[in-house]
Each structure stands twice: as C-alpha cells, then as structure tokens.
Tab-separated table of C-alpha atoms in Angstrom:
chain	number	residue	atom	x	y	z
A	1	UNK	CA	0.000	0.000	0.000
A	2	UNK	CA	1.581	3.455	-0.657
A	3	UNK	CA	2.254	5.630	1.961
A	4	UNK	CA	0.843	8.701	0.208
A	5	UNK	CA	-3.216	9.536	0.901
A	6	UNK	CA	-2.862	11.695	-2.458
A	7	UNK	CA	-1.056	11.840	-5.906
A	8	UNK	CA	-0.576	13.677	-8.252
A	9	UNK	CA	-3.546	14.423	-10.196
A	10	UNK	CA	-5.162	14.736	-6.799
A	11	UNK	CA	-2.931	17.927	-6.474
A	12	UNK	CA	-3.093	19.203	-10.080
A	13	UNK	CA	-6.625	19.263	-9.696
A	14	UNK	CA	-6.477	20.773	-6.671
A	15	UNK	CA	-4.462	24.019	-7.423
A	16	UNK	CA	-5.673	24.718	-10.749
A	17	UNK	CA	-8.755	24.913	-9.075
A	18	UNK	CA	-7.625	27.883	-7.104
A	19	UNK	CA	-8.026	31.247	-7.832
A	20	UNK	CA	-6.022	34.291	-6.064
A	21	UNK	CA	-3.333	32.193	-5.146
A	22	UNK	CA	-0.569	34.821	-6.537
A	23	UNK	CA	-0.461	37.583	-3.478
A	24	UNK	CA	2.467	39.277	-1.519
A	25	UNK	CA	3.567	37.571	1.020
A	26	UNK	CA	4.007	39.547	3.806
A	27	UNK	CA	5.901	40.314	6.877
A	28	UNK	CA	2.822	38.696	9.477
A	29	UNK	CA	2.232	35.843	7.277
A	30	UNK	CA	0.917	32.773	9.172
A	31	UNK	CA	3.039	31.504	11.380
A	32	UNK	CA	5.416	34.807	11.582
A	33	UNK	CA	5.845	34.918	15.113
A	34	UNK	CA	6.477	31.285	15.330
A	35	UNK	CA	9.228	31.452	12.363
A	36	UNK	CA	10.581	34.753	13.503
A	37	UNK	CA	11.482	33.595	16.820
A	38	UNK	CA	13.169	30.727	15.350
A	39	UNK	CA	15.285	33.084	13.705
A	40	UNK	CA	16.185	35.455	16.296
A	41	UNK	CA	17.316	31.941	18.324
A	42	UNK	CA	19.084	29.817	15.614
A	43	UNK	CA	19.874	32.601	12.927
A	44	UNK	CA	19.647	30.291	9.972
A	45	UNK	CA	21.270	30.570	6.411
A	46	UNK	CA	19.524	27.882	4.381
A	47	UNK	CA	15.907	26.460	4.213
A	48	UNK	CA	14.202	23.745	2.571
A	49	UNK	CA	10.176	23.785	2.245
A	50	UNK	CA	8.599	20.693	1.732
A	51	UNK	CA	5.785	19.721	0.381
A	52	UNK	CA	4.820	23.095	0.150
A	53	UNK	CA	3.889	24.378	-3.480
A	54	UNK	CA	3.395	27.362	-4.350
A	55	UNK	CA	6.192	28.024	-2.086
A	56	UNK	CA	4.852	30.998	0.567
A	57	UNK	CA	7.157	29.700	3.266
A	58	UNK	CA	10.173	29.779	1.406
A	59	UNK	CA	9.538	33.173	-0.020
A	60	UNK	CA	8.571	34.343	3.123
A	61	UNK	CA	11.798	33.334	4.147
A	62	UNK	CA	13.981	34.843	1.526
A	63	UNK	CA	11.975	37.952	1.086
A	64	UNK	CA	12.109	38.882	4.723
A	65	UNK	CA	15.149	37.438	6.103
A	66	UNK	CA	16.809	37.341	2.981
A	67	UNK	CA	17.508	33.156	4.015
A	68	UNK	CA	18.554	31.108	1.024
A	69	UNK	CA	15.762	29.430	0.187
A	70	UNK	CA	14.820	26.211	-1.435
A	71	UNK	CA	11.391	24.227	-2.206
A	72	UNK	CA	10.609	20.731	-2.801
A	73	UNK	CA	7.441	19.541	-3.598
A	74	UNK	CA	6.336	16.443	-5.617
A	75	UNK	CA	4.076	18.672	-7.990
A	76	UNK	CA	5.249	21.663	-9.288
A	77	UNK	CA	2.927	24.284	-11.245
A	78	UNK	CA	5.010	26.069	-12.569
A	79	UNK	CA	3.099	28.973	-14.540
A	80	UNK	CA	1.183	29.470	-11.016
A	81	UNK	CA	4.971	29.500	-9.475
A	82	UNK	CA	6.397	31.929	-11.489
A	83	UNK	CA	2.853	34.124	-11.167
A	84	UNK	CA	3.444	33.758	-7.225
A	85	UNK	CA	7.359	35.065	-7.637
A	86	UNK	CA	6.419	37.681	-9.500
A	87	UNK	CA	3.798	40.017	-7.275
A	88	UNK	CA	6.623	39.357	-4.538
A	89	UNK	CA	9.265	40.773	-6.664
A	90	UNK	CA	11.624	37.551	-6.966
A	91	UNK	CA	12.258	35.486	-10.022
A	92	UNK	CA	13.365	31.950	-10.599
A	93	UNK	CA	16.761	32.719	-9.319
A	94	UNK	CA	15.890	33.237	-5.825
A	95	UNK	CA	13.871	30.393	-4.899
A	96	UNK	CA	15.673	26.921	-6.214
A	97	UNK	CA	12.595	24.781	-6.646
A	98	UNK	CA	12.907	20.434	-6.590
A	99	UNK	CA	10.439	18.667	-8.211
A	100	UNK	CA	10.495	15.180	-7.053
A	101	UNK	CA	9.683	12.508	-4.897
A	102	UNK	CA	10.640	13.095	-1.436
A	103	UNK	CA	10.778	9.243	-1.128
A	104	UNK	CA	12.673	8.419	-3.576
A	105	UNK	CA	14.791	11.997	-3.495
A	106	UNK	CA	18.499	11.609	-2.465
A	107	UNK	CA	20.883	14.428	-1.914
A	108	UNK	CA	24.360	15.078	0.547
A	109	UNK	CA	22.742	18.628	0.813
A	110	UNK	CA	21.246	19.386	4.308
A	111	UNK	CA	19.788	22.547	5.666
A	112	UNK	CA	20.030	24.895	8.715
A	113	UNK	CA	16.104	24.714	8.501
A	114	UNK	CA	13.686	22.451	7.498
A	115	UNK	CA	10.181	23.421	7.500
A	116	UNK	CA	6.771	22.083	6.170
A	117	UNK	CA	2.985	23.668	6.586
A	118	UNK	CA	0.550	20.927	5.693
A	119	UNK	CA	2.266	17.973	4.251
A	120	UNK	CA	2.790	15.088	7.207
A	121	UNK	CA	-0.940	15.285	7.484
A	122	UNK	CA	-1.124	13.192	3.890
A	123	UNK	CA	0.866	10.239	5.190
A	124	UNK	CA	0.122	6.874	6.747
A	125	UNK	CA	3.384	6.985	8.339
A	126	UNK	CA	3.617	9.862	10.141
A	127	UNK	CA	7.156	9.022	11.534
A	128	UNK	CA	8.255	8.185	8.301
A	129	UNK	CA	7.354	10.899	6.950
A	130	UNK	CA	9.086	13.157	9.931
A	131	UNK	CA	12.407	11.294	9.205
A	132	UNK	CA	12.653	12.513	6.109
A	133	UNK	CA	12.315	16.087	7.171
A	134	UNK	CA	14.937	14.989	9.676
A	135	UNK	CA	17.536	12.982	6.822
A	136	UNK	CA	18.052	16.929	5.080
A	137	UNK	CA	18.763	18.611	8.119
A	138	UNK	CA	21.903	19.727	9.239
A	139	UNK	CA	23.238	18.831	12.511
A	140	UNK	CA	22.183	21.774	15.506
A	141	UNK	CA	19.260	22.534	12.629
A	142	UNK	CA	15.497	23.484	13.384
A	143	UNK	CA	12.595	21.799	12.050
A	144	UNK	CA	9.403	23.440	12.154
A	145	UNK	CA	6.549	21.531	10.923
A	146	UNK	CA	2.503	22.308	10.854
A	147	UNK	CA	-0.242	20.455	9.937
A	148	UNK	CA	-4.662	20.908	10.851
A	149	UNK	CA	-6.499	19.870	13.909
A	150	UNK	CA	-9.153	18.195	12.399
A	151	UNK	CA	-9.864	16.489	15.950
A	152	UNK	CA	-12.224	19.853	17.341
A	153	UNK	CA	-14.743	21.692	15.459
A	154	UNK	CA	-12.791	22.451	12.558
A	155	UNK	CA	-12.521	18.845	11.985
A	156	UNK	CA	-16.576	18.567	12.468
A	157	UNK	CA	-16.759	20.698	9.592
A	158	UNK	CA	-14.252	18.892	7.779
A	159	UNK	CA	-15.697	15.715	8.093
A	160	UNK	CA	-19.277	16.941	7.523
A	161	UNK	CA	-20.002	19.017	4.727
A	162	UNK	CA	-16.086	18.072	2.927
A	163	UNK	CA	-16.153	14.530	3.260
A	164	UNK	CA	-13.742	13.498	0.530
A	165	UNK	CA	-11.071	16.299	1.404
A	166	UNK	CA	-11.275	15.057	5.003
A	167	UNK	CA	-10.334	11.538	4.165
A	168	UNK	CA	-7.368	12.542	2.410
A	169	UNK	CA	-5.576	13.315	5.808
A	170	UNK	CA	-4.714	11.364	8.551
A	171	UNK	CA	-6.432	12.312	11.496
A	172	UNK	CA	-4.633	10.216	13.610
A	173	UNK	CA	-1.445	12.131	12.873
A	174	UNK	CA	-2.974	15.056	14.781
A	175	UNK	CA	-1.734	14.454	17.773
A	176	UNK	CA	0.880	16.506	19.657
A	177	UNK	CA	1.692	14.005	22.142
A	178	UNK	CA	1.952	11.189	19.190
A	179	UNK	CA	4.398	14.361	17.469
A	180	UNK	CA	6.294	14.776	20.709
A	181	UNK	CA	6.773	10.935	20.823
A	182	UNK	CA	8.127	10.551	17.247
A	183	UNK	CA	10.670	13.477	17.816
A	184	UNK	CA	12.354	11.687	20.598
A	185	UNK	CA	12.531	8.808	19.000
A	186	UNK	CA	14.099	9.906	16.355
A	187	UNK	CA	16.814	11.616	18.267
A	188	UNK	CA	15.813	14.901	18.589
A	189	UNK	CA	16.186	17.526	21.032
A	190	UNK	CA	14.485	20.695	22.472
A	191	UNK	CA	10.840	19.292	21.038
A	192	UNK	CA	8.178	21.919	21.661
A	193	UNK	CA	4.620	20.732	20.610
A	194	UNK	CA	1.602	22.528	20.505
A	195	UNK	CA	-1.746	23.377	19.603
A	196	UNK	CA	-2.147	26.472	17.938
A	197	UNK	CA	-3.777	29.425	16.071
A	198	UNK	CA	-6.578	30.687	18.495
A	199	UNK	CA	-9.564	29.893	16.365
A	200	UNK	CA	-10.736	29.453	12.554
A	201	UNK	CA	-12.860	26.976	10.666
A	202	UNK	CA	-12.633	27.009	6.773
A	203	UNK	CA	-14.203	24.500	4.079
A	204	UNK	CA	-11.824	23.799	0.585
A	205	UNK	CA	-15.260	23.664	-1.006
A	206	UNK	CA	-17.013	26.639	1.206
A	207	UNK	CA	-17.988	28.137	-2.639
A	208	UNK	CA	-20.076	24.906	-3.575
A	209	UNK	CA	-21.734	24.847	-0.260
A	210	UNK	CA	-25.575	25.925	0.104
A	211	UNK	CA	-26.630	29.856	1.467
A	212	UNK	CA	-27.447	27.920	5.149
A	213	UNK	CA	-24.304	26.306	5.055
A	214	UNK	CA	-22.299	29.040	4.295
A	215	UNK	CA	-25.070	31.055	6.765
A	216	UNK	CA	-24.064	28.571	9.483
A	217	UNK	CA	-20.308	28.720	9.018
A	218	UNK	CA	-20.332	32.418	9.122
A	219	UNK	CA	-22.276	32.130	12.792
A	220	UNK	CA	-19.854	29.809	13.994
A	221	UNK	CA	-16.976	31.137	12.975
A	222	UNK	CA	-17.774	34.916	14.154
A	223	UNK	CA	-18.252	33.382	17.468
A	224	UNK	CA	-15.379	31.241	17.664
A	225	UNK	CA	-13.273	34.319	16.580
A	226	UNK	CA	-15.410	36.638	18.902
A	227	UNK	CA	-14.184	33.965	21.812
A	228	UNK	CA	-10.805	33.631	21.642
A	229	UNK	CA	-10.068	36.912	21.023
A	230	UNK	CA	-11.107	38.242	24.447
A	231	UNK	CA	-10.191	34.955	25.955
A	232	UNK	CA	-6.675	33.603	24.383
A	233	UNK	CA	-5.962	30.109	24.820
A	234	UNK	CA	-5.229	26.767	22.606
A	235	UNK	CA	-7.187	24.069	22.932
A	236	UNK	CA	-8.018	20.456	20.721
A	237	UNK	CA	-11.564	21.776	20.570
A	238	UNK	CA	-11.196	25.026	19.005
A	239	UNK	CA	-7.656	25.629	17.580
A	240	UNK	CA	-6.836	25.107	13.914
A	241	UNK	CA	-3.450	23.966	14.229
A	242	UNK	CA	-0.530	21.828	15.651
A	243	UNK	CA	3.085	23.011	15.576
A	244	UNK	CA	5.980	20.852	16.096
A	245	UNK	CA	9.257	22.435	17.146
A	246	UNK	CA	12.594	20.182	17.691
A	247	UNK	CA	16.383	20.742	16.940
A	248	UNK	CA	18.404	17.972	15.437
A	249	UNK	CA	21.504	17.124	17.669
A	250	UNK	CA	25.143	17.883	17.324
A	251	UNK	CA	27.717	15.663	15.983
C-alpha cells in the first residue's frame, strides 16, 4: 500500500482549481511569530520547504530574512509559481525549486532549517514521513513543521459538509503528544509541541456549499473568533493547528 493519501492528479486538480493564489507575502504571514522567533534563536542561512507548493514559506523566508531558500514539492505548477514570484518581486533565481519525490529523493545537501505547513498530514506513516524532514537537516538545525487539527470543530466541519477532502488526511497524525513521541525517538532535542492558532474553521469547497451552510459557518466562525479573542488560549476543541518544534543534535 503506498504511503501517500494523495497523488498527483489529486494535487493538479487541486491548485488549478484555485483562484487568487498569486499575493504578496508579507511580513505577518501565518506563522510569523512562530518562524521569527526561530530566527532570532538559531539565525539560519539555508531552508528547505517541503511539500509546500506554491512556495509561501520559502519566499517568506527569503523575502524577509533574505535566508537562502529552497522548495521541494512532488508537484510543481510552474506557470502558477512563477505568477506567485512575481507580485513578490523575486524570479526563478531566488527560490531553487525540486520537483520530485521526497521518497525516492536523495541528496548530501542538508539545511540549517527544514520546514513544512501541511504535508505530514497526507501520510500513513507519520514518523516516516518526519524522518525525512529529519535525513536533510543539518546537525544543531530546526525543524518546524505544521499540519490541521481536524480532531475539534474544525474537523466537524471537515468531516461533515467536505467529506472526501477530510479523508485525504490522517487524522490520527494530529496528535501533539503522538508528534512529541516521534521526535524523541528519532533523536531529537528541544521538542516543543503545541496546539495552535486561536480559532478558525474554513471548508476547501465553502464556494459549492448551500446559502445555510455558508449562513451557518459564518455564525460559527464569528463566534469562535469573537471567543478567543477576548479569551486567548489553545485548545483540541477550538484551535486550527498543531506546531511541532525540535532541533536535530550535534555531531
């Protein structure tokens, strides 16, 4: 059985039909405060993105901290790519973009960061997917990886009204202690999991849905949002994320 819960035409498919996806990144992009602090701390001079067409991460990361910058994804649009460079004034030089197979992708290169936002999620394996994150990263280097919570009410939504985008993921890979777990295991240091994000709710097919479902997922996120904003706090139940934050050790 493959590893994979997608291929390729699932992912052609599913960025072609996207529209606006070519906007400036900018300096409070999700996940800035995370990455920024990461930064300040470690001060690293490479990054690899993975998984992570159409590449916001890693341009985030050159653009602002002027980090040389790779991506690696196993589809690569590369019209869309090169529409996404352009409105955040880079080109083709700036960004060095893989297209491969990260499980069948071999290289002595390894990086001071290595980062992906929505990838492990699409695995069976989850911990080997997490060792190959770990296999291109340098020694003393920072992984960063984020993935849904599909296990609150996000994941109700998910599940209910996007059925066959849910089951594409594997819920049981949400799971910061199951994260924490893997990291140790596979050697690494200074792990930091968490839930994250404060609230949101969102639907890949929100366009398709009916005026009372769209009605109902306006309600619910307005009070979600209306929540944690005077009351701050992560939970399983309401926030949209998990973040997983370890250092690979030393020789």
């Amino acid at each position: 059985m493959s590893n994979t819960l997608t291929d390729r035409s699932f992912w052609r498919n599913y960025w072609e039909s996207k529209t606006g996806l070519a906007f400036p990144v900018n300096r409070n992009y999700l996940f800035h405060s995370l990455l920024s602090d990461i930064i300040k701390r470690f001060n690293p001079n490479s990054a690899i993105e993975l998984g992570g067409f159409p590449g916001y991460y890693a341009i985030f990361l050159k653009k602002h901290f002027n980090i040389t910058s790779t991506l690696l994804d196993y589809f690569v649009h590369h019209q869309i790519l090169e529409d996404v460079l352009k409105v955040n004034n880079l080109t083709g030089d700036d960004i060095q973009v893989i297209e491969a197979d990260l499980f069948n992708y071999t290289t002595p290169t390894q990086y001071d960061m290595v980062l992906s936002c929505g990838l492990i999620e699409h695995f069976y394996d989850t911990k080997d997917i997490i060792s190959r994150h770990v296999q291109l990263l340098k020694p003393g280097g920072v992984l960063f990886i984020t993935l849904p919570n599909f296990k609150g009410i996000n994941g109700w939504f998910q599940k209910r009204f996007d059925k066959e985008n849910y089951m594409k993921h594997n819920i049981d890979s949400m799971n910061p202690k199951l994260l924490d777990s893997i990291a140790k295991d596979l050697g690494l240091k200074e792990v930091r999991t968490a839930y994250y994000g404060g609230f949101s709710i969102w639907l890949e097919n929100k366009e398709q849905m009916s005026a009372l479902v769209k009605i109902f997922f306006k309600l619910v996120w307005m009070a979600g949002k209306t929540l944690t904003k005077i009351f701050r706090f992560e939970s399983k139940q309401l926030s949209p994320y998990i973040v997983l934050e370890a250092r690979k050790q030393t020789l």
